[in-house]
XYZ file of C-alpha atoms in Angstrom:
748
model
C 0.000 0.000 0.000
C 1.435 3.363 -1.069
C 1.159 6.108 1.540
C 1.410 9.856 1.043
C 1.139 12.651 3.585
C -0.721 15.859 2.808
C 2.472 17.791 3.420
C 4.429 15.631 0.953
C 1.733 16.116 -1.670
C 1.773 19.894 -1.287
C 5.545 20.228 -1.095
C 5.952 18.259 -4.324
C 4.618 21.366 -6.097
C 5.309 24.154 -3.583
C 8.960 24.064 -2.509
C 9.348 27.798 -2.355
C 11.920 29.299 -4.691
C 15.324 29.328 -3.026
C 17.599 26.823 -1.396
C 18.101 27.243 2.321
C 19.991 25.357 4.984
C 16.709 23.803 6.057
C 15.019 23.826 9.416
C 17.361 23.489 12.366
C 16.478 21.335 15.365
C 15.689 24.569 17.208
C 13.303 25.684 14.451
C 11.466 22.364 14.593
C 11.253 22.456 18.379
C 9.981 26.034 18.428
C 7.496 25.252 15.665
C 6.099 22.393 17.748
C 5.866 24.530 20.908
C 4.225 27.453 19.104
C 1.686 25.039 17.591
C 0.803 23.697 21.009
C 0.483 27.175 22.475
C -1.860 28.297 19.689
C -3.904 25.109 19.923
C -4.312 25.602 23.685
C -5.608 29.125 23.081
C -8.345 28.053 20.641
C -11.903 28.464 21.912
C -14.218 25.715 23.116
C -15.265 23.289 20.433
C -11.958 23.368 18.608
C -9.969 20.151 18.375
C -6.222 19.803 17.802
C -4.306 17.307 15.648
C -7.362 15.749 14.040
C -6.429 12.888 11.740
C -7.802 12.626 8.201
C -7.210 9.687 5.861
C -8.689 8.708 2.509
C -8.023 6.415 -0.416
C -7.135 7.892 -3.810
C -6.892 6.243 -7.205
C -3.219 5.589 -7.925
C -1.347 3.821 -10.726
C -2.661 0.802 -12.625
C -5.810 0.511 -10.560
C -3.948 0.626 -7.255
C -4.940 2.876 -4.374
C -2.944 5.403 -2.424
C -3.603 6.372 1.200
C -3.499 10.145 1.674
C -3.324 11.210 5.310
C -2.456 14.066 7.625
C -3.397 15.915 10.811
C -5.289 19.192 10.885
C -3.680 21.607 13.346
C -7.075 22.966 14.380
C -10.598 21.770 13.543
C -14.022 23.152 14.463
C -16.868 20.838 13.459
C -20.268 22.008 12.281
C -22.467 22.363 9.213
C -19.641 24.331 7.602
C -16.511 23.127 9.434
C -13.452 25.322 9.922
C -9.821 24.251 9.524
C -6.845 26.197 10.842
C -3.310 25.632 9.619
C -0.781 26.997 12.138
C 2.684 28.184 11.104
C 5.504 29.726 13.141
C 6.571 33.121 11.763
C 9.839 34.777 12.863
C 9.993 37.716 10.440
C 10.058 41.322 11.622
C 6.700 42.309 10.096
C 3.631 40.065 9.810
C 2.985 38.553 6.350
C 0.420 40.218 4.076
C -0.813 36.967 2.552
C -0.423 33.264 3.225
C 2.390 31.302 1.643
C 1.030 29.169 -1.241
C 2.220 25.918 0.373
C 0.547 26.750 3.696
C -2.719 27.737 2.035
C -2.696 24.654 -0.185
C -2.186 22.377 2.808
C -5.295 23.768 4.498
C -7.293 23.508 1.258
C -6.318 19.839 0.763
C -7.635 19.076 4.245
C -10.835 20.891 3.280
C -11.120 18.776 0.128
C -10.687 15.598 2.168
C -13.464 16.693 4.562
C -15.799 17.459 1.674
C -15.055 14.134 -0.034
C -15.350 12.050 3.115
C -18.466 13.732 4.564
C -20.254 15.138 1.536
C -19.868 18.691 2.880
C -20.608 21.548 0.480
C -18.233 24.189 1.897
C -15.422 24.596 4.436
C -13.809 27.650 6.037
C -10.023 27.482 5.897
C -7.584 29.667 7.830
C -3.830 30.039 7.840
C -2.644 31.464 11.134
C 0.905 32.775 11.614
C 2.059 32.795 15.222
C 5.130 33.855 17.177
C 7.156 31.565 19.427
C 4.594 32.037 22.217
C 1.718 31.013 19.994
C 0.244 34.541 19.712
C -1.518 35.171 16.410
C 0.380 37.650 14.225
C -1.770 37.314 11.095
C -4.722 35.127 10.147
C -6.069 34.657 6.642
C -9.549 33.157 6.375
C -11.845 32.280 3.483
C -14.746 29.956 2.843
C -14.392 27.599 -0.113
C -16.917 25.418 -1.865
C -16.332 21.720 -2.273
C -15.803 22.335 -5.997
C -13.104 24.956 -5.357
C -11.322 22.641 -2.933
C -11.533 19.789 -5.438
C -9.970 21.894 -8.183
C -6.992 22.740 -5.960
C -6.536 19.108 -4.966
C -6.849 17.792 -8.531
C -4.190 20.238 -9.750
C -1.773 19.163 -6.998
C -2.522 15.462 -7.324
C -2.333 15.550 -11.120
C 1.217 16.922 -10.950
C 2.234 14.383 -8.338
C 0.619 11.544 -10.276
C 2.300 12.587 -13.524
C 5.704 12.326 -11.863
C 4.838 8.977 -10.310
C 3.785 7.722 -13.746
C 7.175 8.801 -15.104
C 8.924 6.885 -12.329
C 6.687 3.839 -12.776
C 7.265 3.788 -16.543
C 11.006 3.932 -16.002
C 10.898 1.142 -13.426
C 8.813 -1.039 -15.696
C 11.346 -0.579 -18.472
C 14.211 -0.983 -15.987
C 12.856 -4.247 -14.609
C 12.282 -5.625 -18.109
C 15.897 -4.988 -19.087
C 17.166 -6.329 -15.755
C 15.309 -9.583 -16.298
C 17.540 -10.142 -19.332
C 20.679 -9.112 -17.445
C 23.744 -11.265 -17.902
C 26.910 -11.476 -15.838
C 29.275 -8.840 -17.291
C 32.072 -11.331 -17.991
C 32.120 -14.449 -20.150
C 32.545 -16.736 -17.145
C 32.474 -16.550 -13.399
C 35.778 -16.652 -11.597
C 35.991 -19.282 -8.924
C 34.124 -17.902 -5.926
C 32.200 -15.170 -7.763
C 29.108 -17.322 -8.211
C 29.172 -18.262 -4.516
C 29.460 -14.632 -3.456
C 26.701 -13.565 -5.855
C 24.424 -16.246 -4.404
C 25.213 -15.084 -0.864
C 24.380 -11.445 -1.691
C 21.185 -12.436 -3.515
C 20.090 -14.545 -0.543
C 20.688 -11.665 1.871
C 18.541 -9.357 -0.272
C 15.784 -11.946 -0.584
C 15.733 -12.437 3.193
C 16.340 -8.788 4.086
C 19.448 -9.728 6.088
C 23.085 -8.745 6.355
C 25.878 -10.839 4.873
C 29.674 -10.682 5.176
C 31.808 -11.944 2.293
C 35.593 -12.181 2.432
C 37.051 -12.753 -1.011
C 40.653 -12.101 -2.141
C 41.556 -8.890 -3.966
C 41.324 -8.926 -7.735
C 38.663 -11.624 -7.804
C 35.785 -9.412 -8.961
C 33.921 -8.639 -5.750
C 32.206 -5.597 -7.272
C 30.617 -7.623 -10.064
C 29.702 -10.423 -7.635
C 27.855 -7.875 -5.469
C 26.258 -5.613 -8.085
C 24.979 -8.376 -10.379
C 22.749 -10.134 -7.797
C 21.548 -6.766 -6.490
C 20.395 -5.744 -9.971
C 18.797 -9.141 -10.525
C 16.901 -8.740 -7.243
C 15.851 -5.246 -8.296
C 14.445 -6.566 -11.561
C 12.430 -9.101 -9.564
C 10.973 -6.443 -7.265
C 12.918 -7.419 -4.142
C 14.576 -4.005 -3.832
C 14.019 -0.623 -5.446
C 17.381 1.045 -4.952
C 21.013 0.049 -4.486
C 23.614 2.143 -2.667
C 27.177 1.059 -3.466
C 29.279 2.537 -0.661
C 33.049 3.023 -0.642
C 35.676 4.393 1.729
C 37.684 6.195 -0.968
C 37.037 7.803 -4.331
C 39.545 5.423 -5.963
C 37.401 2.447 -4.950
C 34.517 3.646 -7.115
C 36.305 2.706 -10.316
C 35.580 -1.021 -10.019
C 31.847 -0.383 -9.555
C 31.726 2.129 -12.403
C 33.575 -0.252 -14.731
C 31.178 -3.051 -13.808
C 28.145 -0.852 -14.557
C 29.749 0.221 -17.851
C 30.004 -3.438 -18.880
C 26.359 -4.020 -17.987
C 25.422 -1.184 -20.362
C 26.936 -3.060 -23.315
C 23.516 -4.708 -23.546
C 20.306 -2.626 -23.594
C 19.788 -1.447 -20.023
C 17.514 1.230 -18.586
C 19.181 2.141 -15.297
C 19.542 5.506 -13.582
C 22.969 5.474 -11.927
C 24.308 8.355 -9.850
C 27.863 8.994 -8.688
C 27.600 11.236 -5.637
C 30.500 13.641 -5.170
C 31.264 15.839 -2.156
C 29.860 19.369 -2.073
C 33.250 21.091 -2.044
C 34.365 19.229 -5.181
C 31.183 20.108 -7.074
C 30.726 23.756 -6.102
C 31.177 25.888 -9.252
C 32.035 28.944 -7.128
C 34.578 27.148 -4.920
C 33.458 29.334 -2.031
C 31.894 28.956 1.387
C 28.278 27.866 1.044
C 26.006 30.913 1.322
C 22.489 30.156 0.111
C 21.391 33.773 0.529
C 23.800 35.102 -2.116
C 24.633 32.104 -4.320
C 23.052 32.407 -7.806
C 22.788 28.595 -7.935
C 20.698 28.614 -4.731
C 18.465 31.603 -5.469
C 15.614 30.306 -7.628
C 16.899 26.719 -7.308
C 13.437 25.123 -7.014
C 12.091 27.129 -9.951
C 14.765 25.739 -12.274
C 15.047 22.276 -10.697
C 12.193 20.556 -12.642
C 13.748 21.443 -15.997
C 17.150 20.210 -14.815
C 15.635 16.887 -13.757
C 13.819 16.425 -17.052
C 17.022 17.216 -18.939
C 19.121 14.615 -17.113
C 16.668 11.692 -17.056
C 17.393 10.470 -20.616
C 21.161 10.456 -19.966
C 20.799 7.697 -17.320
C 24.489 7.622 -16.284
C 24.659 10.590 -13.914
C 28.374 10.861 -13.309
C 30.218 13.893 -11.971
C 30.674 15.464 -15.408
C 27.033 14.976 -16.438
C 25.823 16.425 -13.120
C 28.132 19.439 -13.465
C 27.175 20.132 -17.082
C 23.427 19.821 -16.467
C 23.591 21.915 -13.301
C 25.568 24.628 -15.109
C 23.083 24.798 -18.001
C 20.137 25.165 -15.633
C 21.993 27.180 -12.958
C 21.199 24.902 -10.049
C 23.506 23.891 -7.213
C 25.127 20.646 -8.469
C 25.382 19.095 -5.004
C 21.764 19.756 -4.041
C 20.774 18.642 -7.530
C 22.567 15.337 -6.999
C 20.897 14.912 -3.592
C 17.530 15.303 -5.307
C 18.543 12.654 -7.836
C 19.459 10.333 -4.932
C 15.755 9.947 -4.282
C 15.048 8.456 -7.715
C 18.341 6.890 -8.873
C 18.350 3.107 -9.166
C 22.017 2.798 -8.209
C 23.923 5.371 -6.157
C 27.701 5.171 -5.769
C 28.751 7.192 -2.741
C 30.985 7.439 0.293
C 30.117 5.627 3.524
C 29.235 8.881 5.263
C 26.113 9.523 3.174
C 24.543 6.471 4.797
C 26.216 6.252 8.217
C 27.320 9.714 9.355
C 24.515 11.151 11.537
C 25.552 14.674 10.571
C 25.618 14.327 6.766
C 23.603 11.203 5.946
C 20.948 11.665 3.260
C 17.947 11.959 5.565
C 15.468 12.325 2.703
C 16.412 8.773 1.691
C 17.553 6.895 4.774
C 14.933 8.253 7.157
C 11.925 7.829 4.868
C 12.320 4.482 3.099
C 13.640 0.966 3.663
C 13.176 -0.581 0.198
C 16.880 -0.328 -0.600
C 20.012 -2.454 -0.518
C 23.451 -1.414 0.749
C 26.630 -2.834 -0.783
C 29.591 -1.779 1.386
C 32.885 -2.272 -0.444
C 36.178 -2.696 1.466
C 34.107 -3.123 4.624
C 37.156 -3.607 6.833
C 37.264 0.219 6.728
C 33.663 0.701 7.808
C 33.835 0.215 11.596
C 36.785 2.615 12.114
C 35.212 5.149 9.765
C 31.905 5.066 11.635
C 33.740 5.323 14.953
C 35.248 8.564 13.643
C 31.801 9.766 12.535
C 30.424 9.216 16.033
C 33.333 10.926 17.793
C 33.289 14.616 18.673
C 35.837 17.240 19.691
C 35.469 20.453 21.704
C 38.477 22.662 20.992
C 38.908 25.878 23.005
C 40.820 27.467 20.100
C 37.889 26.833 17.756
C 35.430 28.134 20.352
C 37.524 31.304 20.741
C 37.434 31.793 16.971
C 33.627 31.764 17.132
C 33.756 34.640 19.633
C 35.895 36.917 17.481
C 33.125 38.398 15.280
C 30.998 39.117 18.366
C 31.760 42.704 19.353
C 30.135 42.720 22.791
C 31.001 40.460 25.673
C 27.394 40.828 26.784
C 26.228 38.990 23.669
C 24.462 35.760 24.789
C 26.534 33.585 22.449
C 29.777 35.236 23.602
C 28.909 34.502 27.224
C 27.983 30.873 26.536
C 31.184 30.328 24.536
C 33.281 31.898 27.298
C 31.716 29.707 29.943
C 32.435 26.561 27.909
C 36.025 27.666 27.251
C 36.680 28.394 30.936
C 35.248 25.079 32.048
C 37.300 23.013 29.593
C 40.491 24.903 30.448
C 39.939 24.181 34.143
C 39.507 20.452 33.560
C 42.388 18.257 34.691
C 41.085 14.885 33.552
C 38.152 13.497 31.629
C 36.044 10.489 32.488
C 32.563 9.579 31.354
C 31.217 9.529 34.904
C 32.666 12.936 35.811
C 31.480 14.556 32.582
C 27.967 13.115 32.625
C 27.454 13.959 36.301
C 29.092 17.392 36.245
C 28.338 20.841 34.874
C 29.478 20.264 31.307
C 26.209 18.818 29.919
C 24.297 21.900 31.123
C 26.995 24.233 29.800
C 26.876 22.569 26.383
C 23.065 22.541 26.344
C 23.057 26.313 26.938
C 25.714 26.826 24.255
C 23.671 24.739 21.830
C 20.645 26.984 22.468
C 22.741 30.108 21.868
C 24.095 28.671 18.620
C 20.565 27.803 17.500
C 19.535 31.393 18.177
C 22.433 32.674 16.074
C 21.502 30.298 13.264
C 17.837 31.259 13.521
C 18.750 34.948 13.275
C 20.727 34.371 10.076
C 24.030 35.333 11.698
C 25.711 31.947 11.391
C 28.661 30.661 9.368
C 29.763 27.131 8.530
C 31.848 27.226 11.719
C 28.675 27.759 13.780
C 27.058 24.723 12.187
C 30.214 22.643 12.737
C 30.271 23.641 16.407
C 26.580 22.844 16.770
C 27.067 19.375 15.280
C 30.093 18.714 17.515
C 28.128 19.704 20.610
C 25.186 17.538 19.588
C 27.461 14.545 19.000
C 29.232 15.161 22.304
C 25.948 15.295 24.220
C 24.748 12.155 22.420
C 27.943 10.362 23.474
C 26.963 10.727 27.138
C 23.862 8.583 26.700
C 25.780 5.404 25.808
C 28.635 3.327 27.179
C 30.962 3.078 24.191
C 32.821 6.405 24.368
C 36.053 7.365 26.071
C 37.000 10.961 26.852
C 40.408 12.390 26.111
C 41.688 15.746 27.389
C 44.752 17.188 25.658
C 46.601 20.486 25.749
C 47.973 22.957 28.291
C 46.812 25.949 30.296
C 46.037 28.198 27.299
C 44.396 25.715 24.946
C 42.757 22.323 25.404
C 40.822 19.797 23.359
C 38.205 17.534 24.896
C 37.368 14.599 22.644
C 34.589 12.047 22.938
C 36.048 8.956 21.253
C 33.624 6.346 19.958
C 35.001 2.876 20.628
C 32.200 0.712 19.238
C 30.214 1.473 16.073
C 28.367 -1.841 15.887
C 25.119 -0.560 17.421
C 24.946 2.346 14.982
C 25.756 0.199 11.934
C 23.081 -2.277 13.016
C 20.492 0.505 13.407
C 21.232 1.977 9.950
C 21.001 -1.398 8.195
C 18.052 -2.781 10.153
C 14.981 -3.403 8.019
C 16.687 -2.711 4.680
C 16.319 -5.045 1.716
C 19.690 -6.600 2.393
C 23.152 -5.312 3.291
C 26.355 -6.861 1.969
C 29.693 -6.154 3.646
C 32.534 -7.385 1.454
C 36.295 -7.080 1.413
C 39.455 -9.087 0.917
C 40.223 -8.537 4.601
C 37.381 -9.447 6.950
C 39.377 -11.754 9.188
C 38.774 -12.909 11.824
C 35.365 -13.335 10.232
C 33.339 -13.911 13.411
C 34.893 -10.891 15.123
C 34.327 -8.670 12.082
C 30.720 -9.816 12.055
C 30.390 -8.475 15.595
C 32.184 -5.197 14.832
C 29.925 -4.558 11.820
C 26.718 -4.953 13.818
C 25.599 -8.213 12.249
C 23.242 -10.424 14.212
C 23.442 -14.157 14.918
C 21.105 -15.008 12.027
C 23.187 -13.026 9.502
C 25.507 -15.102 7.331
C 29.263 -14.800 6.858
C 31.347 -16.441 4.117
C 35.046 -16.808 3.422
C 35.473 -17.524 -0.287
C 38.781 -19.170 -1.351
C 41.131 -17.540 -3.817
C 40.515 -18.580 -7.441
C 44.123 -17.878 -8.405
C 46.766 -20.635 -8.580
C 48.772 -20.258 -5.352
C 52.022 -21.224 -7.078
C 51.815 -17.992 -9.115
C 52.134 -15.847 -5.990
C 55.548 -15.803 -4.332
C 55.333 -14.913 -0.623
C 58.402 -14.907 1.590
C 59.091 -13.735 5.105
C 62.233 -11.658 5.666
C 63.166 -11.554 9.330
C 64.149 -7.952 10.138
C 63.400 -5.891 13.237
C 61.353 -2.966 11.868
C 60.135 -1.641 15.215
C 60.520 2.108 15.613
C 63.632 1.965 17.770
C 65.463 -0.358 15.378
C 64.731 1.351 12.058
C 67.936 3.360 11.729
C 69.978 0.279 12.548
C 68.170 -2.135 10.204
C 67.274 0.191 7.304
C 70.148 -1.266 5.266
C 68.775 -4.807 5.542
C 65.313 -3.591 4.506
C 66.827 -1.834 1.490
C 68.772 -4.992 0.548
C 65.595 -7.078 0.553
C 63.724 -4.537 -1.589
C 66.680 -4.333 -3.997
C 66.721 -8.137 -4.297
C 63.005 -8.152 -5.120
C 63.428 -5.410 -7.725
C 66.498 -6.841 -9.462
C 65.320 -10.473 -9.587
C 63.072 -9.609 -12.520
C 62.897 -6.213 -14.227
C 59.465 -4.651 -13.786
C 57.350 -2.399 -11.643
C 57.208 -2.812 -7.878
C 55.940 -0.977 -4.813
C 57.432 -1.017 -1.334
C 54.959 -0.096 1.396
C 56.086 1.484 4.689
C 54.448 2.318 8.034
C 55.301 6.036 7.710
C 56.670 8.684 5.356
C 59.725 9.085 7.585
C 60.582 5.392 7.278
C 59.872 5.518 3.533
C 62.304 8.396 3.036
C 64.944 6.740 5.224
C 65.030 3.602 3.062
C 64.604 5.537 -0.195
C 67.873 7.283 0.590
C 69.613 3.905 0.363
C 68.024 3.031 -2.996
C 68.747 6.221 -4.886
C 70.316 4.428 -7.844
C 66.986 2.732 -8.647
C 64.122 4.371 -10.630
C 62.113 5.515 -7.603
C 58.623 7.020 -7.466
C 57.899 8.357 -3.995
C 54.400 8.991 -2.696
C 54.123 12.520 -1.336
C 51.979 13.829 1.494
C 48.643 15.401 0.569
C 48.577 14.442 -3.106
C 45.462 15.768 -4.847
C 43.426 13.726 -7.313
C 45.434 14.885 -10.332
C 48.713 14.007 -8.627
C 47.368 10.584 -7.624
C 46.258 9.861 -11.180
C 49.635 10.954 -12.559
C 51.409 8.681 -10.069
C 49.311 5.653 -11.034
C 49.791 6.404 -14.744
C 53.512 5.733 -14.295
C 52.593 2.131 -13.459
C 49.775 1.754 -15.966
C 51.658 3.049 -19.020
C 54.926 2.028 -20.627
C 57.177 -1.019 -20.313
C 59.923 0.503 -18.172
C 60.995 -0.380 -14.649
C 59.827 1.500 -11.577
C 60.028 1.164 -7.804
C 57.188 2.909 -6.010
C 57.626 3.898 -2.366
C 54.253 4.257 -0.624
C 52.700 4.185 2.841
C 50.591 1.327 4.185
C 46.907 2.108 4.461
C 47.307 5.026 2.056
C 45.644 5.872 -1.233
C 47.818 3.459 -3.264
C 47.556 0.517 -0.875
C 43.822 -0.096 -1.356
C 41.254 0.082 -4.122
C 43.682 0.533 -7.030
C 43.974 -2.005 -9.839
C 47.425 -2.645 -11.315
C 46.959 -5.790 -13.426
C 49.534 -7.870 -15.248
C 52.917 -6.211 -15.759
C 51.689 -2.973 -14.178
C 52.833 -4.453 -10.858
C 55.185 -7.415 -10.523
C 55.567 -7.388 -6.781
C 55.341 -5.610 -3.449
C 57.459 -5.337 -0.330
C 55.472 -4.983 2.900
C 57.670 -3.392 5.539
C 56.463 -3.919 9.097
C 53.144 -5.345 10.253
C 51.085 -2.174 9.767
C 50.287 -1.557 13.436
C 48.505 1.741 14.134
C 50.555 4.326 15.978
C 50.371 4.038 19.741
C 48.356 7.018 20.961
C 45.671 7.754 23.562
C 42.865 6.838 21.151
C 44.315 3.440 20.253
C 45.028 2.773 23.900
C 41.429 3.591 24.826
C 40.301 1.230 22.068
C 42.674 -1.445 23.382
C 41.271 -1.133 26.922
C 37.684 -1.305 25.654
C 38.462 -4.326 23.460
C 40.230 -6.018 26.365
C 37.040 -5.781 28.402
C 34.740 -6.823 25.565
C 36.785 -9.440 23.709
C 39.580 -10.413 26.091
C 42.461 -9.447 23.762
C 42.677 -5.695 23.445
C 45.969 -5.559 21.531
C 44.656 -7.989 18.933
C 41.609 -5.849 18.134
C 43.118 -2.381 18.520
C 46.451 -3.026 16.814
C 47.091 -6.419 15.227
C 43.869 -6.818 13.194
C 43.822 -3.279 11.679
C 47.572 -3.572 11.043
C 47.288 -6.846 9.189
C 44.309 -5.535 7.223
C 46.670 -2.886 5.811
C 49.244 -5.556 4.948
C 46.744 -7.827 3.213
C 45.254 -4.956 1.226
C 48.685 -3.822 0.022
C 49.690 -7.380 -0.879
C 46.429 -7.706 -2.782
C 47.614 -5.182 -5.369
C 49.909 -7.851 -6.888
C 47.669 -10.675 -8.181
C 44.623 -9.364 -10.049
C 43.784 -12.189 -12.493
C 44.316 -15.872 -13.234
C 47.270 -15.053 -15.505
C 49.079 -12.705 -13.107
C 52.330 -13.787 -11.546
C 53.961 -11.794 -8.790
C 55.957 -11.676 -5.567
C 55.486 -10.208 -2.107
C 57.982 -9.837 0.718
C 56.824 -9.716 4.343
C 59.690 -7.787 5.909
C 59.417 -8.132 9.671
C 60.452 -10.726 12.242
C 56.935 -10.782 13.711
C 55.585 -12.712 10.720
C 57.252 -15.752 12.303
C 54.906 -15.439 15.315
C 51.680 -17.465 15.340
C 49.565 -14.412 16.228
C 50.495 -12.799 12.885
C 50.933 -15.970 10.840
C 47.342 -17.088 11.448
C 46.044 -13.784 10.069
C 47.735 -14.444 6.732
C 45.512 -16.034 4.034
C 45.560 -19.801 3.823
C 46.386 -19.682 0.092
C 49.712 -17.935 0.716
C 52.499 -20.475 0.130
C 55.425 -19.273 2.249
C 58.728 -19.820 0.417
C 61.845 -21.021 2.177
C 65.567 -20.667 1.499
C 67.662 -17.635 0.628
C 65.773 -14.691 -0.839
C 67.803 -14.382 -4.041
C 67.685 -18.109 -4.827
C 63.966 -18.381 -4.052
C 63.153 -15.404 -6.286
C 65.292 -16.748 -9.132
C 63.599 -20.147 -8.949
C 60.135 -18.557 -8.867
C 60.620 -16.341 -11.908
C 62.270 -19.112 -13.934
C 59.510 -21.625 -13.226
């Protein structure tokens, strides 16, 4: 049964004209309180929040349930309806807003249709925060007049729904003829596809660990599209941790389009990368925001036939119609069949696409490289209060008597006076009240139009910080000295949040080459006991992948002393067979130390903060030409995951160290929490994330059945059982001297 609220029906046509930041939590709270105050002041006989519901003819003989609540209702021969709206302008309005008037008239139509009434009096009442009436616009309408207004609104809504239904009919027909995008399945792909399809059919979560280069993207997308064509799901979100990881999904979708396929696919790009002005977002002055909703329908109609809504298509269409490209793409998120986006658009409570994830559940999530998801979501749920940032918010405020200035000063003083931070002390002390008052002052500033992006960032940080006090999975870290301090709420467990986001969806698939230990990753990703988990063997011949341990102490204190031995091992790997190689290091400092000993080789060093153009140029050195090259990169970085270097583009990799995260207060808090929960804090806080980096970097080497390559594990700790059992079972560890083993491998 399709359901539609009166407000949704009206707002489909009446958006207003301009983009705005949207209603803040304070606006919504004050709107609710002003409604209640006005409703309490209505005279005897008036009723508040009266529900109306009726069936309307929908598509293909179906029915639609239209429903809503009248703010005020006075029954009688000619009933009266009052629509109440909060108004914060300086002077009362001279006429009702079209959307507000239309909402009241639709309720009047519903009364006439349900009761056979001939006329209804409708009023739109604008009130202040206390519920006092500032302006009231009243008129009596006949049933015919109300019907005409409703028919015009419903006709527009129905026309759009017919467009969507026609597309989905065509989409489903083409999906029923969908074929796997490659001539044959690789070993394991069919099993993974079946697992993903089963999760969608049952509406469950599934974890799939499958080696890198084995076609996980195709094995996830294909069953999701098949399920869509069979009506099991209506939308697929393909989520990634990095922009580089989108390429596999985009290539897979490109191959699907070789055959006739009607599929709206959207690649969602961050606001700052799309903004044509490259300036701070200011909806009150931006020409792409002013008049946005007037021009939006034409922009949508122009892009629908193009079907593949990538970054360039979005930018070009938005430029032609002068609409904000980011907000345009968010609108398209509501109707796209497949959306490729970052994790945060689904999981970050501050930036998630609420219009999608808070209104519908008929979608499927495919989370690529899911070993990154839990730490990413932990970061999303963490919050920081920085006295330097709070001071910066005070600077534009000229008077110390300003309410926001005073609230900021109180928060700054309190944090500076803190000597330690514990959950019990913070929750039971003054800080929650101080932050609640500061939040109110920030909401006032935002409501008065005097806010910047920094005000919104501070508001979100405060909200997250206050939310952290209601659970038991945060630690609190206080850093800094007498003049400046940072108080951080560190999320240590994201499983509850991930479970809540994915609950009730039409299937969620977490997949990666590194989801070991599988049972523990299932727990960290919020899966339940009934959810399935699969480890799919490598389809590649193990004898084609040379893996050898090189026993060297690479711990921080030994690096200067053993750098020569590390360089010797890398040189042996590089000279055994001319080609292209990458050596991965725990840090840039270590990378540069060893690079200084290999200066006679053709080196390509990763640099800090490389932009997208620089990253592409770096990868092109491996993808083009037949020369030799030795890349020097960092573990866990942009070149260690999600990049495809097939065949001779990469002949081998040297993995220096075991990838352990840096010891710091956050990792130590995570270790203590994991010790309590799992019994082995070091394993969960350090060893597992470290080995995930190693396995991802090693996975760059073998990308197909015909690839042949070598990997060196340069660290003495690989001899220990704790690390050895985290290595894949298909790795055949070579013995003997390094040079002789490499020579024998390449000559075989």
